[in-house]
Coordinates of C-alpha atoms and ligand atoms in Angstrom, one line a residue:
X1 CA 6.2 -9.0 -17.0
X2 CA 8.8 -8.3 -14.3
X3 CA 8.2 -7.0 -10.8
X4 CA 11.0 -6.0 -8.5
X5 CA 10.4 -6.0 -4.7
X6 CA 12.9 -4.0 -2.7
X7 CA 13.2 -5.4 0.8
X8 CA 12.9 -9.2 1.2
X9 CA 11.6 -9.0 4.7
X10 CA 8.1 -10.0 5.9
X11 CA 6.1 -7.7 3.7
X12 CA 8.3 -8.0 0.6
X13 CA 8.6 -11.8 0.7
X14 CA 4.9 -12.2 1.3
X15 CA 4.0 -10.0 -1.6
X16 CA 6.5 -12.0 -3.8
X17 CA 4.8 -15.2 -2.7
X18 CA 1.3 -14.0 -3.6
X19 CA 2.4 -12.5 -6.9
X20 CA 4.1 -15.8 -7.9
X21 CA 1.2 -17.9 -6.7
X22 CA -1.2 -15.9 -8.9
X23 CA 1.3 -16.3 -11.7
X24 CA 1.2 -12.5 -12.3
X25 CA 4.9 -11.8 -13.1
X26 CA 8.5 -12.8 -12.7
X27 CA 9.6 -11.5 -9.3
X28 CA 13.1 -10.2 -8.4
X29 CA 13.6 -9.8 -4.6
X30 CA 16.4 -7.4 -3.7
X31 CA 17.7 -6.6 -0.2
X32 CA 20.9 -5.3 1.5
X33 CA 21.0 -8.5 3.6
X34 CA 23.2 -11.0 1.8
X35 CA 21.6 -14.4 1.1
X36 CA 18.2 -13.4 2.4
X37 CA 16.5 -12.6 -0.9
X38 CA 18.3 -15.5 -2.6
X39 CA 17.2 -18.0 0.1
X40 CA 13.6 -16.8 0.1
X41 CA 13.5 -16.8 -3.7
X42 CA 14.8 -20.4 -3.9
X43 CA 12.3 -21.4 -1.2
X44 CA 9.5 -20.0 -3.3
X45 CA 10.8 -21.7 -6.4
X46 CA 10.6 -25.0 -4.5
X47 CA 6.8 -24.5 -4.4
X48 CA 6.7 -24.4 -8.2
X49 CA 5.3 -27.9 -8.7
X50 CA 3.0 -27.7 -5.7
X51 CA 1.5 -24.4 -6.7
X52 CA 1.9 -24.9 -10.5
X53 CA 3.0 -21.4 -11.3
X54 CA 5.2 -20.7 -14.4
X55 CA 6.8 -17.4 -13.3
X56 CA 10.3 -17.2 -11.8
X57 CA 11.3 -15.7 -8.4
X58 CA 14.9 -14.7 -8.1
X59 CA 16.9 -13.1 -5.2
X60 CA 19.7 -10.6 -5.5
X61 CA 21.7 -7.8 -3.8
X62 CA 22.5 -6.2 -7.2
X63 CA 20.2 -3.6 -8.9
X64 CA 21.5 -4.7 -12.3
X65 CA 19.3 -7.8 -11.9
X66 CA 16.2 -5.6 -11.5
X67 CA 16.7 -3.9 -14.9
X68 CA 13.7 -3.0 -16.9
X69 CA 11.1 -4.0 -14.3
X70 CA 7.4 -3.1 -15.1
X71 CA 6.6 -2.5 -11.5
X72 CA 8.9 -1.8 -8.5
X73 CA 7.6 -2.2 -5.0
X74 CA 9.6 -0.7 -2.1
X75 CA 9.2 -2.4 1.2
X76 CA 12.8 -1.7 2.5
X77 CA 13.0 -0.3 6.0
X78 CA 12.2 -1.0 9.6
X79 CA 8.7 -1.9 10.9
X80 CA 7.1 -0.8 14.1
X81 CA 7.1 -2.6 17.4
X82 CA 4.5 -2.4 20.2
X83 CA 4.0 1.2 21.4
X84 CA 5.4 2.8 18.2
X85 CA 3.4 4.7 15.7
X86 CA 4.2 4.6 12.0
X87 CA 5.6 8.1 12.3
X88 CA 8.3 6.9 14.8
X89 CA 10.0 5.1 11.8
X90 CA 10.6 8.3 9.9
X91 CA 14.3 9.0 10.6
X92 CA 15.7 5.6 9.8
X93 CA 13.4 4.9 6.9
X94 CA 13.9 8.3 5.2
X95 CA 17.6 7.4 4.7
X96 CA 16.7 4.0 3.3
X97 CA 14.1 5.3 0.9
X98 CA 16.5 7.9 -0.4
X99 CA 19.1 5.3 -1.3
X100 CA 16.7 2.8 -2.7
X101 CA 14.6 5.1 -5.0
X102 CA 17.6 6.4 -7.0
X103 CA 19.1 2.9 -7.6
X104 CA 15.8 1.3 -8.4
X105 CA 14.9 4.1 -10.8
X106 CA 18.2 4.0 -12.6
X107 CA 17.7 0.3 -13.3
X108 CA 14.0 0.6 -14.3
X109 CA 13.3 4.2 -15.5
X110 CA 10.0 3.3 -17.0
X111 CA 8.5 1.3 -14.2
X112 CA 5.5 2.1 -12.0
X113 CA 6.7 2.5 -8.4
X114 CA 4.7 1.5 -5.3
X115 CA 6.0 2.6 -2.0
X116 CA 5.1 0.6 1.1
X117 CA 7.7 1.7 3.7
X118 CA 6.2 3.6 6.6
X119 CA 5.3 6.3 7.5
X120 CA 3.7 5.8 4.1
X121 CA 2.5 9.2 3.0
X122 CA 5.7 10.9 4.0
X123 CA 7.9 8.1 2.4
X124 CA 5.9 8.3 -0.8
X125 CA 6.3 12.1 -0.9
X126 CA 10.0 11.7 -0.2
X127 CA 10.3 9.2 -3.1
X128 CA 8.4 11.6 -5.3
X129 CA 10.6 14.6 -4.5
X130 CA 13.8 12.6 -4.7
X131 CA 13.1 10.8 -8.0
X132 CA 11.3 13.5 -10.0
X133 CA 9.1 10.7 -11.4
X134 CA 5.8 11.7 -12.9
X135 CA 3.1 11.5 -10.2
X136 CA 1.1 8.9 -12.2
X137 CA 4.0 6.5 -12.0
X138 CA 4.6 6.8 -8.3
X139 CA 2.1 5.8 -5.6
X140 CA 1.9 4.1 -2.2
X141 CA 0.1 1.1 -0.8
X142 CA -2.0 1.9 2.3
X143 CA -5.6 2.4 1.4
X144 CA -6.2 -1.1 -0.1
X145 CA -5.0 -2.6 3.2
X146 CA -7.0 -0.1 5.4
X147 CA -10.1 -0.7 3.3
X148 CA -9.7 -4.4 3.5
X149 CA -9.4 -4.2 7.3
X150 CA -12.7 -2.1 7.3
X151 CA -14.3 -4.8 5.1
X152 CA -13.2 -7.5 7.6
X153 CA -14.7 -5.6 10.5
X154 CA -18.0 -5.2 8.6
X155 CA -18.1 -8.9 7.7
X156 CA -17.5 -9.8 11.4
X157 CA -20.2 -7.3 12.6
X158 CA -22.9 -8.3 10.0
X159 CA -21.8 -11.9 9.3
X160 CA -21.9 -11.2 5.5
X161 CA -19.8 -12.6 2.7
X162 CA -16.6 -10.7 1.8
X163 CA -17.7 -10.5 -1.9
X164 CA -20.8 -8.6 -0.9
X165 CA -18.8 -5.8 0.8
X166 CA -17.2 -2.7 -0.7
X167 CA -15.3 -0.7 1.9
X168 CA -13.6 2.7 1.7
X169 CA -10.8 3.8 4.1
X170 CA -8.9 6.8 2.8
X171 CA -6.7 9.7 4.0
X172 CA -3.5 9.4 6.0
X173 CA -2.2 5.8 6.4
X174 CA -1.8 6.4 10.2
X175 CA -3.6 7.9 13.1
X176 CA -5.4 10.4 10.8
X177 CA -7.1 7.7 8.8
X178 CA -10.6 8.3 7.5
X179 CA -13.4 5.8 6.9
X180 CA -16.3 6.5 4.6
X181 CA -19.3 4.5 6.1
X182 CA -21.8 6.1 3.7
X183 CA -19.8 4.6 0.7
X184 CA -19.1 1.3 2.5
X185 CA -21.8 -1.1 1.3
X186 CA -23.1 -4.6 1.7
X187 CA -24.7 -5.7 -1.6
X188 CA -25.0 -2.0 -2.5
X189 CA -26.6 -0.9 0.8
X190 CA -24.6 1.6 2.9
X191 CA -23.6 0.2 6.3
X192 CA -25.1 3.4 7.9
X193 CA -28.5 1.8 7.0
X194 CA -27.5 -1.7 8.3
X195 CA -26.0 -0.8 11.7
X196 CA -26.7 1.7 14.4
X197 CA -24.2 4.6 15.0
X198 CA -22.4 2.7 17.8
X199 CA -21.7 -0.3 15.5
X200 CA -20.5 2.0 12.7
X201 CA -18.1 3.7 15.1
X202 CA -16.9 0.3 16.3
X203 CA -16.1 -1.1 12.9
X204 CA -14.3 2.2 12.0
X205 CA -12.2 1.8 15.2
X206 CA -11.4 -1.8 14.3
X207 CA -10.1 -0.5 11.0
X208 CA -8.1 2.4 12.3
X209 CA -6.6 0.3 15.1
X210 CA -6.2 -2.9 13.0
X211 CA -2.5 -2.5 12.3
X212 CA -1.7 -1.7 16.0
X213 CA -3.7 -4.7 17.1
X214 CA -1.5 -7.0 15.0
X215 CA 1.6 -5.3 16.3
X216 CA 0.4 -5.8 19.9
X217 CA 0.0 -9.6 19.3
X218 CA 3.2 -10.1 17.3
X219 CA 5.5 -8.0 19.5
X220 CA 8.4 -8.5 17.1
X221 CA 7.1 -6.5 14.1
X222 CA 4.0 -5.5 12.1
X223 CA 1.5 -7.1 9.8
X224 CA 2.5 -8.7 6.5
X225 CA -0.1 -11.1 5.1
X226 CA -2.8 -8.6 4.5
X227 CA -0.2 -6.0 3.3
X228 CA 1.4 -8.5 1.0
X229 CA -2.0 -9.4 -0.5
X230 CA -2.8 -5.7 -0.9
X231 CA 0.4 -5.1 -2.8
X232 CA -0.4 -8.0 -5.1
X233 CA -3.9 -6.6 -5.8
X234 CA -2.4 -3.3 -6.9
X235 CA 0.3 -5.0 -9.0
X236 CA -2.4 -7.1 -10.7
X237 CA -4.5 -4.0 -11.5
X238 CA -1.5 -2.3 -13.0
X239 CA -0.2 -5.3 -15.0
X240 CA -3.6 -6.2 -16.3
X241 CA -4.6 -2.6 -17.0
X242 CA -7.8 -3.3 -15.1
X243 CA -8.9 0.4 -14.6
X244 CA -10.2 -0.7 -11.2
X245 CA -10.8 2.0 -8.6
X246 CA -9.2 1.4 -5.2
X247 CA -7.9 3.5 -2.3
X248 CA -4.3 4.3 -3.1
X249 CA -1.8 6.8 -1.7
X250 CA -1.6 9.1 -4.8
X251 CA -0.6 12.6 -5.6
X252 CA -3.7 14.8 -5.1
X253 CA -3.6 17.9 -7.2
X254 CA -6.7 20.0 -6.5
X255 CA -9.2 17.1 -6.1
X256 CA -11.3 17.4 -2.9
X257 CA -9.8 20.9 -2.5
X258 CA -6.4 19.5 -1.5
X259 CA -3.3 20.6 -3.3
X260 CA 0.0 18.9 -4.0
X261 CA -0.2 16.1 -1.4
X262 CA 0.3 12.3 -1.3
X263 CA -2.5 10.5 0.6
X264 CA -5.0 7.7 0.1
X265 CA -7.9 8.6 -2.1
X266 CA -10.0 6.6 -4.6
X267 CA -7.8 6.1 -7.7
X268 CA -8.2 4.4 -11.0
X269 CA -5.3 2.1 -11.7
X270 CA -4.0 0.9 -15.1
X271 CA -0.9 0.0 -17.0
X272 CA 0.5 3.5 -16.7
X273 CA -0.1 3.7 -13.0
X274 CA -2.6 6.2 -11.6
X275 CA -5.1 7.0 -14.4
X276 CA -7.2 9.4 -12.3
X277 CA -8.0 10.5 -8.8
X278 CA -11.7 9.7 -8.5
X279 CA -13.8 12.3 -6.6
X280 CA -16.7 10.9 -4.5
X281 CA -19.6 13.2 -3.8
X282 CA -18.8 14.0 -0.2
X283 CA -20.9 16.0 2.2
X284 CA -19.4 18.9 4.2
X285 CA -18.5 16.7 7.2
X286 CA -16.8 14.1 5.1
X287 CA -14.9 16.7 3.2
X288 CA -13.8 18.4 6.4
X289 CA -12.6 15.0 7.8
X290 CA -10.6 14.4 4.6
X291 CA -9.0 17.8 4.7
X292 CA -8.1 17.3 8.4
X293 CA -6.4 14.1 7.5
X294 CA -4.5 16.0 4.8
X295 CA -3.4 18.4 7.5
X296 CA -2.1 15.5 9.6
X297 CA 0.0 14.3 6.6
X298 CA 1.4 17.9 6.2
X299 CA 2.4 17.9 9.8
X300 CA 4.3 14.7 9.2
X301 CA 6.0 16.2 6.2
X302 CA 7.3 19.0 8.3
X303 CA 9.6 16.4 10.0
X304 CA 11.0 15.2 6.8
X305 CA 14.8 15.8 6.6
X306 CA 15.8 17.9 3.6
Ligands
NAI1 P1 11.2 -6.4 7.8 O1 12.1 -5.9 8.8 O2 10.6 -7.8 7.9 O3 11.8 -6.2 6.3 C1 12.5 -5.1 5.9 C2 13.6 -5.5 5.0 O4 14.2 -4.3 4.4 C3 14.7 -6.2 5.7 O5 14.9 -7.5 5.0 C4 15.9 -5.3 5.5 O6 17.1 -6.0 5.3 C5 15.5 -4.6 4.2 N1 16.3 -3.4 4.0 C6 16.7 -2.4 4.9 N2 17.4 -1.4 4.2 C7 17.4 -1.8 2.9 C8 17.9 -1.1 1.8 N3 18.6 0.0 1.9 N4 17.8 -1.8 0.6 C9 17.1 -2.9 0.5 N5 16.5 -3.6 1.5 C10 16.7 -3.0 2.8 O7 10.0 -5.3 7.7 P2 8.5 -5.6 7.1 O8 7.6 -6.1 8.1 O9 8.7 -6.3 5.8 O10 8.1 -4.0 6.8 C11 8.7 -3.3 5.8 C12 8.2 -1.8 5.8 O11 6.8 -1.8 5.4 C13 8.2 -1.1 7.2 O12 8.5 0.2 7.1 C14 6.7 -1.2 7.6 O13 6.3 -0.2 8.5 C15 6.0 -1.1 6.3 N6 4.7 -1.5 6.2 C16 3.8 -0.8 5.5 C17 2.5 -1.2 5.3 C18 1.5 -0.3 4.5 O14 0.3 -0.5 4.5 N7 2.0 0.7 3.8 C19 2.0 -2.4 5.9 C20 3.0 -3.1 6.6 C21 4.3 -2.7 6.7

């Protein structure tokens, strides 16, 4: 298979590296910066004998080279710096997303598209409106990362093994993020039964603030290792038709009482993209929190240029 990654910056290149290391697909890195994708691709190919992968990574500035990709990942755009929210990136990144989605789609009309550029929910909606792609073939990466940050906080708090943890962070990929402690389990037991309320609140905070914590340390940009790994996980689920359920920014069409909105929800992924939005059995409070998160996404959409 063939995966195109638009944007050969920190996130795009890291995703390319992980996809190649796992031998999942040939990867084409494309960027507006001349030489950057070519240089990073060649650098990755120089690992070939060390990492023993058989796929090819190539770099280009020409969409012709991305033709007939199975999956297209869009990471093009600016990242936040300390003090910025993801929403502050809207103006610049909206222009970039508009130009990228058309060119990428023309080259790979049958691909599954994964948006990564922030503010995620708004950018994924923009790509959806701009492209006219069927909703099942257009999604965003946010929830896998957020859930992984929640799982990390749970592991730190309880000292448990990562394989024992299933974590769910859903809703807006931003300040309006929602965690589901009742469905976040260690060996099947909800963390609400393993920690007191204060500890649950603290792991939730570590998840919601995880991205900002990384930005505060780095000062020059935002996270990319965990985002790159999260992209690779989604790409793997799609290419292997795994039917795995994970938190994905998908088009919600009536589920959870939410209409026509892109936001992270549990989704079954397969070769055709989003197979279904999975409805968890939420209580009234959880449902209200998810709908409030949806409202925060709608507020962001109001700022979207026509
Ligand atoms: P970066 O600055 O390292 O890389 C961005 C790349 O995009 C640059 O190489 C730039 O030349 C390229 N680019 C700009 N305009 C382009 C265009 N029109 N076509 C092709 N390439 C273009 O930034 P980084 O750290 O890789 O982040 C990329 C985006 O991903 C940001 O918007 C960031 O906020 C977002 N992000 C989203 C996450 C998520 O969970 N959804 C997690 C981490 C980052």
